Coordinates of C-alpha atoms in Angstrom, one line a residue:
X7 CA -189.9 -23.2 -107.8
X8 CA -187.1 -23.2 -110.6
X9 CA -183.9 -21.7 -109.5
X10 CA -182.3 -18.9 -111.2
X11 CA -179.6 -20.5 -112.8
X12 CA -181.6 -23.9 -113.7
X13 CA -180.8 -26.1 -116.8
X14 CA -177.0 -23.5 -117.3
X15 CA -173.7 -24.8 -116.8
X16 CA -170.4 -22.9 -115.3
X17 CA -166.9 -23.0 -115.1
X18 CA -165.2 -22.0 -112.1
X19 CA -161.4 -21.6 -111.9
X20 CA -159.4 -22.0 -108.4
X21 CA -162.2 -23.4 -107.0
X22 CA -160.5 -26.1 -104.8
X23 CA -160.7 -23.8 -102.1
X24 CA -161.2 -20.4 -100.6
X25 CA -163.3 -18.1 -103.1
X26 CA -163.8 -20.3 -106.2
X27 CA -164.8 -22.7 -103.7
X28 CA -167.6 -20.9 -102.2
X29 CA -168.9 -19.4 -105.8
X30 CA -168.8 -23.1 -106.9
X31 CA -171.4 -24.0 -104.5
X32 CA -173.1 -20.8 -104.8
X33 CA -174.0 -21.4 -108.2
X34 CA -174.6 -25.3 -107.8
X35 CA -177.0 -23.9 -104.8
X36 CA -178.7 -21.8 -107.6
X37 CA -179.4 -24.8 -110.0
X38 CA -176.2 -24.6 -112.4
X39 CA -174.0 -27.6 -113.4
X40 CA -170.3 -26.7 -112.2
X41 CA -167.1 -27.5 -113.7
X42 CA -165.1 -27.0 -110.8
X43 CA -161.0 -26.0 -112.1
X44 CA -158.2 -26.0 -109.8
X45 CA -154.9 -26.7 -110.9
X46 CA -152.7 -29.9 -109.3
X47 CA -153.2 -33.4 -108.6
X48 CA -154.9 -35.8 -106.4
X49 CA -152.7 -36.1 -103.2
X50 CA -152.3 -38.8 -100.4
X51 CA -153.9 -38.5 -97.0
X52 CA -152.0 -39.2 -93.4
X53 CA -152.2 -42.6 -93.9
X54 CA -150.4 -43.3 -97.4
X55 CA -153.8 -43.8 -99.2
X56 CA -154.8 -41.5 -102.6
X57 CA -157.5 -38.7 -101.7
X58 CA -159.1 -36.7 -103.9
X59 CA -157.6 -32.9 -104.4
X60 CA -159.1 -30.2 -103.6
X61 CA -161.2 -29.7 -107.3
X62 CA -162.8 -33.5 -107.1
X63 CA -163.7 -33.0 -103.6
X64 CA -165.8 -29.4 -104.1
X65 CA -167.2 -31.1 -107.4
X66 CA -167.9 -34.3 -104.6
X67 CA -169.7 -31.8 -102.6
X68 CA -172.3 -30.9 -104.9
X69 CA -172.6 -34.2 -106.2
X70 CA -173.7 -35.2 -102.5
X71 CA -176.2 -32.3 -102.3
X72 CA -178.2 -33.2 -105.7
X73 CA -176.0 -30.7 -107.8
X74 CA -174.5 -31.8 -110.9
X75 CA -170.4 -31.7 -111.2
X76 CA -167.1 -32.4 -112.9
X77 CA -163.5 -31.5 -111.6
X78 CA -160.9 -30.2 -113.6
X79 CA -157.3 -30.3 -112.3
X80 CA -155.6 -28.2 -115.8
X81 CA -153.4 -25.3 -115.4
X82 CA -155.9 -22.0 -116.8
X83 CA -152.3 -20.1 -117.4
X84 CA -151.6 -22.8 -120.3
X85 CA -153.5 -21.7 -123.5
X86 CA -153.9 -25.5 -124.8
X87 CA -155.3 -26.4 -121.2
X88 CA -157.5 -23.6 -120.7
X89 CA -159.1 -24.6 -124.1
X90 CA -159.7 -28.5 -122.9
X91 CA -161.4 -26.7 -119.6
X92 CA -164.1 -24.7 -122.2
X93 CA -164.3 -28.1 -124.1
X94 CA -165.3 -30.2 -121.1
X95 CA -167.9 -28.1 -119.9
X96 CA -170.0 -28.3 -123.5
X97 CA -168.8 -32.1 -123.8
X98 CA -169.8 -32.9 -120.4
X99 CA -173.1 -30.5 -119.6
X100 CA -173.9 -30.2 -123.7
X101 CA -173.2 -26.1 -123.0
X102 CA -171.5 -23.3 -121.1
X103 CA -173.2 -20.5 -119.9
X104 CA -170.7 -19.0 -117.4
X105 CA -167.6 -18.5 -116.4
X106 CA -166.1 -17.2 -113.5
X107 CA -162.2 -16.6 -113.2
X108 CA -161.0 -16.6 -109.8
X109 CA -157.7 -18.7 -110.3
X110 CA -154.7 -16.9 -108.8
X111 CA -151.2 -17.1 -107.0
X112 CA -149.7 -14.1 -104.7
X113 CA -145.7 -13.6 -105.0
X114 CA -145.9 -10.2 -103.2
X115 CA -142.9 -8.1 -102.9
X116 CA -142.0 -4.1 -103.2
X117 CA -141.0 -3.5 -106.9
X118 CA -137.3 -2.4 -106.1
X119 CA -136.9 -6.1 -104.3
X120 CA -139.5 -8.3 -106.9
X121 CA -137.4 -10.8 -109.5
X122 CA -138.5 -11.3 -113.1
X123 CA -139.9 -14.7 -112.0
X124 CA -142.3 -13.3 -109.2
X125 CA -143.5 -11.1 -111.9
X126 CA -143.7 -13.3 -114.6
X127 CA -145.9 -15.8 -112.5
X128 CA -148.5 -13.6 -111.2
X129 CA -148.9 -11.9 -114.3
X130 CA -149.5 -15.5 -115.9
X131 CA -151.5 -17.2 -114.0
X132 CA -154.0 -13.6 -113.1
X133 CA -154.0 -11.7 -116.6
X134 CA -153.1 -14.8 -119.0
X135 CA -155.4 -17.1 -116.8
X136 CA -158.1 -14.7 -117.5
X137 CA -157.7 -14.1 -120.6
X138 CA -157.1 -17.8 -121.8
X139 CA -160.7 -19.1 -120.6
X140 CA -162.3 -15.9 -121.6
X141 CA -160.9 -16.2 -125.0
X142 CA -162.2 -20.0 -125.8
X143 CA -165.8 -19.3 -123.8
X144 CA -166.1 -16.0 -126.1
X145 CA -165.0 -17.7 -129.3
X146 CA -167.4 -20.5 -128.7
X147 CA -170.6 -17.7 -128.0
X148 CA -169.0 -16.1 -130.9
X149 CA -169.9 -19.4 -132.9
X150 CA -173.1 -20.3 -131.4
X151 CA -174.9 -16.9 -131.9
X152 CA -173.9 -16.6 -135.6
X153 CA -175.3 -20.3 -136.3
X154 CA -178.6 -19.1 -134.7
X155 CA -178.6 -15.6 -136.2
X156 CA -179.9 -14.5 -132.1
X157 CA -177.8 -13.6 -129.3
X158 CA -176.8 -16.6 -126.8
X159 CA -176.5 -16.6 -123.2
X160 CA -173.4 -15.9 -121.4
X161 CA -171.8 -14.8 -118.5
X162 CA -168.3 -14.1 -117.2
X163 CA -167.9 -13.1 -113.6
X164 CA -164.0 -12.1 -113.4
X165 CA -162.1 -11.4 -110.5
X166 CA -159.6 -7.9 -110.3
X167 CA -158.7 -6.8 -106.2
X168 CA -158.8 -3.8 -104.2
X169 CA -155.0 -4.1 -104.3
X170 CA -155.6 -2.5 -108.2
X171 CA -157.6 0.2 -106.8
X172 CA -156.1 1.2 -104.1
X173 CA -152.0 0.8 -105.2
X174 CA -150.8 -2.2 -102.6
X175 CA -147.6 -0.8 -102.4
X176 CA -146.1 -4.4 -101.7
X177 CA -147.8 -6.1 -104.5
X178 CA -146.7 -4.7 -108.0
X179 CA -147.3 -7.7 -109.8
X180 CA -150.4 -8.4 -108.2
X181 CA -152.1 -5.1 -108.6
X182 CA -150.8 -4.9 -112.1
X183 CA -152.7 -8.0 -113.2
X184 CA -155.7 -7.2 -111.2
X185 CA -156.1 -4.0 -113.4
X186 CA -155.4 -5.8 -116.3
X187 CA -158.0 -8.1 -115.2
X188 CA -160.7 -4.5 -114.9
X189 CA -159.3 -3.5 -118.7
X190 CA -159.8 -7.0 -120.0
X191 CA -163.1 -7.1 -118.3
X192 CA -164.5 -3.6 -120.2
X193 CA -162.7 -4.5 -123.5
X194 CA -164.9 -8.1 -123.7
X195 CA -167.8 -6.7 -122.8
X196 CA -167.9 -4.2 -125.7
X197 CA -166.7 -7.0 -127.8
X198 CA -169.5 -9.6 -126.8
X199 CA -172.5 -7.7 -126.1
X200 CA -174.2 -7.8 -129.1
X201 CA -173.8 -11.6 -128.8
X202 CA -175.8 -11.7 -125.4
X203 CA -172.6 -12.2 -123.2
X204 CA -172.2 -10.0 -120.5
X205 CA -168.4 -9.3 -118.4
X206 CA -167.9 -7.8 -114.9
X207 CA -165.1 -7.8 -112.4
X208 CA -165.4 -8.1 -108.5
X209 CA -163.3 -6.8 -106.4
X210 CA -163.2 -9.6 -103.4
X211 CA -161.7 -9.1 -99.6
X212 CA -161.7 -12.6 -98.2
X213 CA -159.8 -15.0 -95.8
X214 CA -158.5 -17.6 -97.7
X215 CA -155.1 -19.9 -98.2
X216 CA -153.8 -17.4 -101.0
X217 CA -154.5 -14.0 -98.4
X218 CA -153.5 -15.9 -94.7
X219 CA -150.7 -13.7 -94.3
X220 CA -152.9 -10.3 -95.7
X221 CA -155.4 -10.7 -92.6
X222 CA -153.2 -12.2 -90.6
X223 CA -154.0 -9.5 -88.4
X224 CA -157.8 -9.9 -88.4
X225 CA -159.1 -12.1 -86.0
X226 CA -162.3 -13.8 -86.6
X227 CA -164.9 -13.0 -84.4
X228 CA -166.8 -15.3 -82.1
X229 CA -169.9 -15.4 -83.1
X230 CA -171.4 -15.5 -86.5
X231 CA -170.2 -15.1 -90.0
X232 CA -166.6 -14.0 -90.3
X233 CA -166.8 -10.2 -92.4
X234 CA -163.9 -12.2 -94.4
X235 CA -165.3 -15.3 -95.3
X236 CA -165.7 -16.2 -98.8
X237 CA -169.5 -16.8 -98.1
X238 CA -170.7 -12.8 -98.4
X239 CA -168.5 -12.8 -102.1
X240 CA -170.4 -15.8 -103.4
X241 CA -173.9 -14.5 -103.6
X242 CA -172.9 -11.4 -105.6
X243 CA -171.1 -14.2 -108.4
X244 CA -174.7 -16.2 -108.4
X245 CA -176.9 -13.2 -109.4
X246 CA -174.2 -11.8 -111.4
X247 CA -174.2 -15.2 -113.4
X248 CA -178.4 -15.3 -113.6
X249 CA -180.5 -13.7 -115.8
X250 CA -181.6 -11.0 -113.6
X251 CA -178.5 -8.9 -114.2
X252 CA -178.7 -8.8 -117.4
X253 CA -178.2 -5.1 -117.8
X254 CA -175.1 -4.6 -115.9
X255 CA -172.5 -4.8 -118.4
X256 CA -168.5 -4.1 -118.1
X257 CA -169.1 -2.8 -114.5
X258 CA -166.4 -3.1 -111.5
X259 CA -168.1 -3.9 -107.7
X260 CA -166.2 -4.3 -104.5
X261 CA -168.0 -7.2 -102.2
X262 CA -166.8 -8.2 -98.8
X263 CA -168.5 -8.7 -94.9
X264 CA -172.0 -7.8 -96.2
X265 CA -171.3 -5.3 -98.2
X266 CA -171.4 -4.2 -102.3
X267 CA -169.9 -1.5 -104.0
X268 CA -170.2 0.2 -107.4
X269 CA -166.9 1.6 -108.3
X270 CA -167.5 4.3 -110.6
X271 CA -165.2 4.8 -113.8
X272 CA -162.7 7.0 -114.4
X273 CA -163.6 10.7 -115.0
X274 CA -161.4 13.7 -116.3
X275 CA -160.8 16.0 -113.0
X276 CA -159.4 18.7 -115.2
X277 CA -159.0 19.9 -118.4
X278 CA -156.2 22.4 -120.3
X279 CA -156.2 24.2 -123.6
X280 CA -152.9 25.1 -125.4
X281 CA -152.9 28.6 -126.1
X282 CA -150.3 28.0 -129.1
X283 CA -150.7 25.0 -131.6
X284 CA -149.1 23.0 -129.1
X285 CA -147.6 23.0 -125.5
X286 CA -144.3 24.3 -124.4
X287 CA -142.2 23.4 -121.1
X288 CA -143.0 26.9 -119.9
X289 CA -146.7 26.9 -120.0
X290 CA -147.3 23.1 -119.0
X291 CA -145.5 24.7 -116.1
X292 CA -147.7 27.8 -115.5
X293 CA -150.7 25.0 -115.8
X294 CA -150.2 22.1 -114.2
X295 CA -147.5 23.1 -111.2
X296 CA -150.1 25.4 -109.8
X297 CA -152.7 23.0 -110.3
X298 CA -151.0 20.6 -108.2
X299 CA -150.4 22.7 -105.8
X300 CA -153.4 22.9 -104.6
X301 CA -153.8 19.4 -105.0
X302 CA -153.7 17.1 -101.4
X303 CA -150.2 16.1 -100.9
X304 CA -149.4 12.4 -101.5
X305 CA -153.1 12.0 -103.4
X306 CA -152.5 9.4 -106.6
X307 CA -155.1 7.8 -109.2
X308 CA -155.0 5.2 -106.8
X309 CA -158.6 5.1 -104.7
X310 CA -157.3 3.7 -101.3
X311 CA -160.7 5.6 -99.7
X312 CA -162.3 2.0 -101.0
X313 CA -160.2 -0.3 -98.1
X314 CA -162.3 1.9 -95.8
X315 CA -165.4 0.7 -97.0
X316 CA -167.3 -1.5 -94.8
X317 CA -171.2 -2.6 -94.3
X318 CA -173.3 -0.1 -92.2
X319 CA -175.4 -1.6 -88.9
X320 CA -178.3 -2.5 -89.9
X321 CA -177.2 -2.0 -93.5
X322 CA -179.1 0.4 -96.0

């Protein structure tokens, strides 16, 4: 039987561990040769001797199960770096037919108590991580479907958060890249569509090293799969990456414990006319006050309703 994502190669960024981890061997599982990025270097184990990090040993892993991998220890923030990540996928496999961006760092503070260099680094390595791979996979598609004349294959799964959606108070930074992330996402897949590329952004809840202290307050259950382990986000990233979802397009899903999502986009909730050529204090007053009057107090743009969402006994 040939597996869905047979004879296509992917890129998968912070997947040393946690998420990126289990999407790496989600989409090995499904037939695709993996690049597997995550930024740092070998280290030592207890007794003195050089192990492999985190990135060779995942790419190890697939080795070991018949898979086809190489690990890549570059930093996705750095432009020059992000470029020599696209590069070793089509040197190495001969192509690149995904890409999923799931690096990322949390520096989480409230915004009155946050410093320019919390700020600064999530915003780097999130949005600039992002948009660095995406940028070098694109331009490559870019080049392949105009030498052909036909539209090429090509996949990005990125990653945004609930934090975006919802408005995590305590995570400024975080939340801001995240929706960056969602506007990047919608923005490339206009761009690359008529090149056969499609882009769409998952919102994740998982237990990992990066969200320890988020669930710190969720224990894991007993018996069978933790509702938090990476495991339910990786099978959404594998048919997201395969031919099969070929029509969904610049979309935004919410995956976690056995559960997707569709977030639907933005719509206007009201609308008001001028009744001169243009508005005055006075009647953006006589408008919009009363308007949100009857408004519920405390209610934002923000969606928090979606950090209630959970998977239904028995499911649909």
């Amino acid at each position: 039987m040939t597996l869905p994502l047979e004879g296509l190669a992917a890129i998968v960024t912070g997947a040393g561990r946690g998420l990126g981890r289990a999407e790496a061997l989600e989409l090995a599982r499904l037939g695709a040769a993996v690049v597997v990025n995550d930024y740092g270097q070998p280290g030592r184990d207890g007794s003195g001797e050089a192990s492999a990090g985190p990135a060779e040993q995942v790419a190890a892993d697939i080795r070991e199960a018949g898979g086809r991998a190489i690990a890549h220890t570059g930093d996705v923030a750095d432009f020059q770096q992000a470029g020599e990540l696209v590069d070793l996928a089509i040197d190495h496999f001969g192509r690149l037919d995904i890409l999923v961006n799931n690096a990322g760092i949390l520096r989480d503070r409230m915004v009155f108590s946050m410093t320019e260099g919390e700020w600064d680094a999530v915003i780097r390595v999130h949005l600039k991580g992002h948009f660095n791979t995406t940028h070098f996979a694109a331009r490559h598609w870019r080049e392949r479907s105009k030498e052909t004349g036909a539209p090429v294959y090509g996949r990005i799964v990125n990653t945004s958060s609930e934090a975006y959606l919802a408005g995590s108070a305590g995570q400024p930074n975080y939340a801001a890249a995240k929706g960056g992330i969602v506007g990047l996402t919608t923005s490339t897949a206009l761009a690359l569509a008529k090149y056969g590329v499609t882009a769409n952004a998952i919102c994740p809840r998982a237990r990992t090293r990066m969200t320890e202290d988020v669930f710190a307050g969720f224990e894991e259950p007993d018996d069978g799969l933790d509702p938090l382990a990476p495991e339910h986000v990786a099978p959404l990233v594998g048919y997201l990456a395969s031919p099969a979802a070929e029509r969904i397009n610049g979309q935004l899903l919410v995956v976690h414990g056995g559960m997707v999502a569709i977030v639907e986009r933005p719509h206007v909730q009201a609308k008001f006319d001028s009744k001169q050529d243009t508005f005055s204090y006075d009647e953006l007053d006589a408008v919009l006050t009363p308007h949100y009057a009857r408004r519920p107090g405390g209610e934002t743009f923000a969606a928090a309703e979606v950090l209630g969402l959970k998977r239904e006994s028995g499911g649909e």
